[in-house]
Short mmCIF file of C-alpha atoms and ligand atoms in Angstrom, two decimals:
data_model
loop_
_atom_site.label_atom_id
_atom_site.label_comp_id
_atom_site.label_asym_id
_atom_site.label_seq_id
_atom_site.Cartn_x
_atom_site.Cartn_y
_atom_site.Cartn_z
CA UNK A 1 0.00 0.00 0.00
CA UNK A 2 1.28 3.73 -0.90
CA UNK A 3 1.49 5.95 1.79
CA UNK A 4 1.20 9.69 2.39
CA UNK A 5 2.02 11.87 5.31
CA UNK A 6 0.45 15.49 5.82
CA UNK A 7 3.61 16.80 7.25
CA UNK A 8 2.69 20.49 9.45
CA UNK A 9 5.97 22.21 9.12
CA UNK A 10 5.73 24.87 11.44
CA UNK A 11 4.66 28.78 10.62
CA UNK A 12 8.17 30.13 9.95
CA UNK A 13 10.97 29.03 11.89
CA UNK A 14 13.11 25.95 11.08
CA UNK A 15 13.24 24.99 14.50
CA UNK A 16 9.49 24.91 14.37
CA UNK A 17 9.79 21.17 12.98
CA UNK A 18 8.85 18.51 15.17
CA UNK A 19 11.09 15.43 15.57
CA UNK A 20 8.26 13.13 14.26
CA UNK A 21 7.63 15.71 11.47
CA UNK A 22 11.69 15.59 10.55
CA UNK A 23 11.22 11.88 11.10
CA UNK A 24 8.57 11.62 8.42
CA UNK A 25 10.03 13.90 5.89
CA UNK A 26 13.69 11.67 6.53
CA UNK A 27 10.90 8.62 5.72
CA UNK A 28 9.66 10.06 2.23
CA UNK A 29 10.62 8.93 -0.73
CA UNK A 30 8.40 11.80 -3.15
CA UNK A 31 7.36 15.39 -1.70
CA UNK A 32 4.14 16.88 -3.54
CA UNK A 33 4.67 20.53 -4.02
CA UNK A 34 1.49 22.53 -5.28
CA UNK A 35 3.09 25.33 -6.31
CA UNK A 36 0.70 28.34 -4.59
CA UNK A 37 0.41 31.50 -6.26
CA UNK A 38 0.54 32.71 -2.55
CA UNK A 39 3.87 30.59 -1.62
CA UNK A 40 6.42 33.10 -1.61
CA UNK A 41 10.17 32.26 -2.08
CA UNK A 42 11.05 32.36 1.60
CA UNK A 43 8.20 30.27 2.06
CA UNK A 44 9.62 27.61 -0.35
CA UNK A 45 13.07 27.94 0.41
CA UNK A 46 12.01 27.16 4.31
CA UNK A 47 10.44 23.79 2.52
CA UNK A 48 13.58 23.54 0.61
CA UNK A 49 16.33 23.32 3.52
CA UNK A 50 14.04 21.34 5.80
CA UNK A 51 13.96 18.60 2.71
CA UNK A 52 17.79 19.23 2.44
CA UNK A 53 17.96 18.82 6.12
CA UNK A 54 16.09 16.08 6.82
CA UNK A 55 15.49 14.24 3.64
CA UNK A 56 16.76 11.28 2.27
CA UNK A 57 19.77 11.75 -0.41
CA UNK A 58 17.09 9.85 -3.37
CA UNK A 59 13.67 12.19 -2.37
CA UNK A 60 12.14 13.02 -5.28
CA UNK A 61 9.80 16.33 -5.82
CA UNK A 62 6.94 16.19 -7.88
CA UNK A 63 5.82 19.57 -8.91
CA UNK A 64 1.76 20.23 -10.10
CA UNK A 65 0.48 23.72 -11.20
CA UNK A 66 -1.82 24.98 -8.41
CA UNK A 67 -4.99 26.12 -10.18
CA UNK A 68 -6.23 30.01 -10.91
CA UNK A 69 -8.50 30.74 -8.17
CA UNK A 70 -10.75 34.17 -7.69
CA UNK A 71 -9.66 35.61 -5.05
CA UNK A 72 -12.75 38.35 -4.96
CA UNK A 73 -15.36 35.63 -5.63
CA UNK A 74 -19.10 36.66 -5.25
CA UNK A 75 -19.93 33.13 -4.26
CA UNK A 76 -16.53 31.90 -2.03
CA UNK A 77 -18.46 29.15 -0.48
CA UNK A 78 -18.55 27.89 -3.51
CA UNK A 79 -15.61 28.97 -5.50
CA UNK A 80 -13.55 27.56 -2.62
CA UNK A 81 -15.23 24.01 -3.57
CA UNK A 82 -15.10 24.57 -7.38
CA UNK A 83 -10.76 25.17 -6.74
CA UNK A 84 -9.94 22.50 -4.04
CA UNK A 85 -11.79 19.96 -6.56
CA UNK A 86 -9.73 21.13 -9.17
CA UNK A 87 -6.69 20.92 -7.36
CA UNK A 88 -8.00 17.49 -5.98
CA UNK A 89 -7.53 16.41 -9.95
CA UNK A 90 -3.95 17.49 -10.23
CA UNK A 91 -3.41 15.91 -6.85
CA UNK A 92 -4.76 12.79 -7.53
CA UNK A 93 -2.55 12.91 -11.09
CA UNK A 94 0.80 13.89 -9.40
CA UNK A 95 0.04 10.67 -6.84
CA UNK A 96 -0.99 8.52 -9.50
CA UNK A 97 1.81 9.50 -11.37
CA UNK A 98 4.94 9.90 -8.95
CA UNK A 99 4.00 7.74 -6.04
CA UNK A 100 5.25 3.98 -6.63
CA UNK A 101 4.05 1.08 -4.77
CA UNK A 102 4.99 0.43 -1.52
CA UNK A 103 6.55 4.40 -1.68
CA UNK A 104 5.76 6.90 0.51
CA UNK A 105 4.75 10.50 -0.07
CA UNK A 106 4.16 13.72 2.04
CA UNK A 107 3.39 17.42 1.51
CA UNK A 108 4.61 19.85 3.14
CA UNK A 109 1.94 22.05 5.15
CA UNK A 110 3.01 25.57 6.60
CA UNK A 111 1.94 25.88 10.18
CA UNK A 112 -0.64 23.09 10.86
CA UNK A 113 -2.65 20.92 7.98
CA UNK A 114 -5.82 21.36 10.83
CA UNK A 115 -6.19 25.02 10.36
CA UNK A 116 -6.99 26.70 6.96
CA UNK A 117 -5.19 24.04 5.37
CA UNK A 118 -7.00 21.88 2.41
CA UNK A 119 -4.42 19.05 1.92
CA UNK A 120 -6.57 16.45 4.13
CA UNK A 121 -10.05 17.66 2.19
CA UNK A 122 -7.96 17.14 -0.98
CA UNK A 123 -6.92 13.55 0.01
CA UNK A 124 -10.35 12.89 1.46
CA UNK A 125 -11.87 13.83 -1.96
CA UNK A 126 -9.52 11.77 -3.83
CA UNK A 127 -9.96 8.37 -2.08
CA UNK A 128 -13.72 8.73 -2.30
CA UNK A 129 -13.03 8.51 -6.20
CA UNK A 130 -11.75 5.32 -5.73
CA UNK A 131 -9.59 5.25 -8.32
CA UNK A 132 -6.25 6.04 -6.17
CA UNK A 133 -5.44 4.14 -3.18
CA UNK A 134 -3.31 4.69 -0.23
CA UNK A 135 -3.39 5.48 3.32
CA UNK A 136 -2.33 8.61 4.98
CA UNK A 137 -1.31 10.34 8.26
CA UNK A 138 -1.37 13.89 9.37
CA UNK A 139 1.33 14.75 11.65
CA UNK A 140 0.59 17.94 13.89
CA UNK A 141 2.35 21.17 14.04
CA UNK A 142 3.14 24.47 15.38
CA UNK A 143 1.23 26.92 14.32
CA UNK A 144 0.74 30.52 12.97
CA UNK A 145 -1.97 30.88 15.59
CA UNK A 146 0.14 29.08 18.90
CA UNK A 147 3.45 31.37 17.48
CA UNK A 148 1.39 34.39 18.24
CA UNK A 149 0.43 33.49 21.65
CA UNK A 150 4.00 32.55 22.45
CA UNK A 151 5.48 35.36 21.42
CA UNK A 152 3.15 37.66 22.94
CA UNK A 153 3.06 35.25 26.18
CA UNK A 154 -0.45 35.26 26.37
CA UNK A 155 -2.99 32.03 26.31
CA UNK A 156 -5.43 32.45 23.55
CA UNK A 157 -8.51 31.84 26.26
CA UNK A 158 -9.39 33.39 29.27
CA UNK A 159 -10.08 31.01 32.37
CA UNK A 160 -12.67 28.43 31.56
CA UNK A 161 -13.62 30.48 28.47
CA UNK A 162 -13.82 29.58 25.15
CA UNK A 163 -12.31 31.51 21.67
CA UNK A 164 -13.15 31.89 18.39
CA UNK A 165 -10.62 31.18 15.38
CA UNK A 166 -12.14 32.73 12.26
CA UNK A 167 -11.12 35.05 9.19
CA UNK A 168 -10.84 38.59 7.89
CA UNK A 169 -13.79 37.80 6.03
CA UNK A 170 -16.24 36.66 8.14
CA UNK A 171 -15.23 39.00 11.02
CA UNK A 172 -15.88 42.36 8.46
CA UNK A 173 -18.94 40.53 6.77
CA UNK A 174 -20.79 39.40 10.12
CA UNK A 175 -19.00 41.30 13.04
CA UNK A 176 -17.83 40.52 16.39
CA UNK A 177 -18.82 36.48 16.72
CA UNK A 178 -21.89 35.82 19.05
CA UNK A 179 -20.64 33.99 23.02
CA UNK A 180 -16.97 34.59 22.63
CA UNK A 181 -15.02 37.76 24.20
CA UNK A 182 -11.83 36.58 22.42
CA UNK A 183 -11.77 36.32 18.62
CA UNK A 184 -8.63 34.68 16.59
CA UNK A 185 -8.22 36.35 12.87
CA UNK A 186 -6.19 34.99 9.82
CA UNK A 187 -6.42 35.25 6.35
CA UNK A 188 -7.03 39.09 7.02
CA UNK A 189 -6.73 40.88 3.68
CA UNK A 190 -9.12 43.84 4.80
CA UNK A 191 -7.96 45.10 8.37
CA UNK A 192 -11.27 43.56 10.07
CA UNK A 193 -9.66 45.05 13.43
CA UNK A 194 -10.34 48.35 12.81
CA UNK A 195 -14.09 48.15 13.20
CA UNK A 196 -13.88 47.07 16.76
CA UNK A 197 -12.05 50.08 18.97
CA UNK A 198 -13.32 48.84 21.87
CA UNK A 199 -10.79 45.38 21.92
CA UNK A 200 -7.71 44.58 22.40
CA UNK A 201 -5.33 43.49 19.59
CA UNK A 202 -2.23 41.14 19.63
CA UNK A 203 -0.73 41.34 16.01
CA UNK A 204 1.66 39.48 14.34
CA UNK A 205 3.37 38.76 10.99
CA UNK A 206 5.82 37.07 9.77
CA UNK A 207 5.53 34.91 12.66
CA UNK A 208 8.55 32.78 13.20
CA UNK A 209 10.47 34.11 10.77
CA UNK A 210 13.28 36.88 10.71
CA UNK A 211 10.99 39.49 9.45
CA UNK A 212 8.62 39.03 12.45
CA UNK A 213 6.52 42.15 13.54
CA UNK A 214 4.97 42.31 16.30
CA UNK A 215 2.36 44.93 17.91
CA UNK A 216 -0.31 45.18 20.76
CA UNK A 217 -2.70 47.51 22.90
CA UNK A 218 -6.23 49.13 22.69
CA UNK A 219 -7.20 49.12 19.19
CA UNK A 220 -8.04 52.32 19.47
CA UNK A 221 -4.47 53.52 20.07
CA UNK A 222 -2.65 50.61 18.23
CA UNK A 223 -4.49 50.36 14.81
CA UNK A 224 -3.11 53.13 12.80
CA UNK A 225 0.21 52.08 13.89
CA UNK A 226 -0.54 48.63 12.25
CA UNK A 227 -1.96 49.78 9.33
CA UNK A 228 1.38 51.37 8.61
CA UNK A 229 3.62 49.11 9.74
CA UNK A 230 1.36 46.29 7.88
CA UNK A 231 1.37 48.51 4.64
CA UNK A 232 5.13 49.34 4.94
CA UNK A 233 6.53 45.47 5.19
CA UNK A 234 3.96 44.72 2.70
CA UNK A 235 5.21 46.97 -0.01
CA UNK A 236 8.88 45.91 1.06
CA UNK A 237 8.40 42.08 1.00
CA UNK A 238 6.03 42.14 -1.60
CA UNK A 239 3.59 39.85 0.51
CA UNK A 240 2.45 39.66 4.34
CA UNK A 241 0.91 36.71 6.41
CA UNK A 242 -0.51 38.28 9.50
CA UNK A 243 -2.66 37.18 12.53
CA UNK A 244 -4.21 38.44 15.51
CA UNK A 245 -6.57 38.27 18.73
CA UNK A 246 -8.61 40.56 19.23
CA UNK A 247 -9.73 40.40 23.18
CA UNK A 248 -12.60 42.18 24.62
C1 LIG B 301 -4.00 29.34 4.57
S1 LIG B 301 -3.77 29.84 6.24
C2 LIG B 301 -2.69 28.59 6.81
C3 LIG B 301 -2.54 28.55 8.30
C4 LIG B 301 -1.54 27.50 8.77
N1 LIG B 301 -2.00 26.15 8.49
C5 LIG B 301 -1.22 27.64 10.26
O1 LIG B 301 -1.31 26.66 11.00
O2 LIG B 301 -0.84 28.74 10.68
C6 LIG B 301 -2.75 31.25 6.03
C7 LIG B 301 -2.94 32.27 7.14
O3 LIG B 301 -2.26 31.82 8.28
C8 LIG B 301 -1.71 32.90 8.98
N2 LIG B 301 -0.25 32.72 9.01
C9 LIG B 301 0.45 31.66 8.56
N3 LIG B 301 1.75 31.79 8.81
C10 LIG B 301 1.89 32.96 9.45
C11 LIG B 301 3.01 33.64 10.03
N4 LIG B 301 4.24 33.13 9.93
N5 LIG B 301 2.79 34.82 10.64
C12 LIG B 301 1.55 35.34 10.74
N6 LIG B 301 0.47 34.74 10.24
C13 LIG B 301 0.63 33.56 9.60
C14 LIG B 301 -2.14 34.17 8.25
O4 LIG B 301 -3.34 34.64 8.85
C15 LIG B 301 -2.39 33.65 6.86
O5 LIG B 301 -3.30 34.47 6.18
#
């Protein structure tokens, strides 16, 4: 039987990678790379020296073209579905293709594959075809989401309480999410933050990595500051992954 492992490499840093994650990558005889519009070189080159670090001297990369997406869809619900099909079916080719019997594969998943990450729908999809066959296993990382609490040294709850995780999106769209006080943001293209004064924000970007900014306080006082900063490293990099909880 082929196998596959989901490998969570960590939101940045190389010391991010777990010893069973640099196990399994040391165990893989092809790496899948989907090559993302939105993976940026240091993003890939973080990929490239963990595989150099930990990989065995014969790995093989097999490279599919990650399909267009919109990224200012009308329906996303749906446009979401529409693209992680699509890239199910170059997926499913680059397995069918690359992945001997008895061989194992893995992708590489920045932060952890359990949050905002579609590599285990993707596989999921693909087996329920039934035309591909193999097992897989997911093996858990750190994430953009736990680097941010670290590095601010704050947990993400409040005691016995619970938090929300959610996106840019759905936090402009729909506002502050009913029963929770403390509200976790990614994929934040819009600034959702500024329509809540009232909270408290702990930002980060580049989380992990050398270029890590970091910022928090009242919104009120703290937001124009992170507009600018965020604007600023954005037009230097060229791209920005940022994160933040916003406590109330
Ligand atoms: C597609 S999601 C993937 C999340 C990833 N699986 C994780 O565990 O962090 C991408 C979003 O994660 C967040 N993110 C990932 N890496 C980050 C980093 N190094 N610093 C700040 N935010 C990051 C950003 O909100 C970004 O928009």
């Amino acid at each position: 039987m082929r196998k596959i492992y989901v490998i969570g490499i960590g939101a940045g840093h190389p010391d991010h990678l777990t010893l069973q994650a640099a196990k399994a990558i040391g165990r893989t005889d092809v790496f899948f790379v989907l090559d993302k519009g939105e993976a940026k070189e240091s993003m890939i080159e973080l990929r490239r020296r963990m595989m150099k670090a930990y990989g065995r001297p014969s790995r093989r990369i097999a490279e599919g073209r990650d399909p267009d997406r919109d990224r200012t869809p009308t329906d996303y619900q749906g446009t979401v579905a529409d693209w992680r099909h699509r890239r199910s079916e170059v997926t499913e080719a680059l397995i069918s293709e690359h992945l001997l019997d008895d061989e194992t594969g893995g992708f590489l998943v920045w932060g952890d594959p359990s949050l905002y990450d579609s590599t285990t729908a993707i596989l999921e999809e693909i087996l329920a075809r039934g035309q591909t066959l193999f097992e897989y296993e997911v093996i858990p990382a750190v994430s953009s989401v736990s680097t941010l609490a670290a590095k601010h040294r704050i947990p993400l709850n409040r005691v016995g309480r619970p938090f929300q995780v959610t996106t840019g999106r759905r936090l402009a769209d729909e506002g502050w999410p009913a029963g929770v006080d403390d509200v976790i943001v990614m994929l934040d293209a819009q600034q959702a933050f500024t329509a809540h004064p009232d909270a408290h924000i702990y930002w980060g970007a580049y989380l992990g990595t050398e270029d890590e900014l970091l910022a928090s306080g009242p919104v009120s006082e703290v937001a124009d500051e992170i507009l600018r900063i965020r604007a600023e490293a954005r037009e230097k990099h060229g791209w920005i992954m940022d994160t933040y909880l916003l406590r109330r």
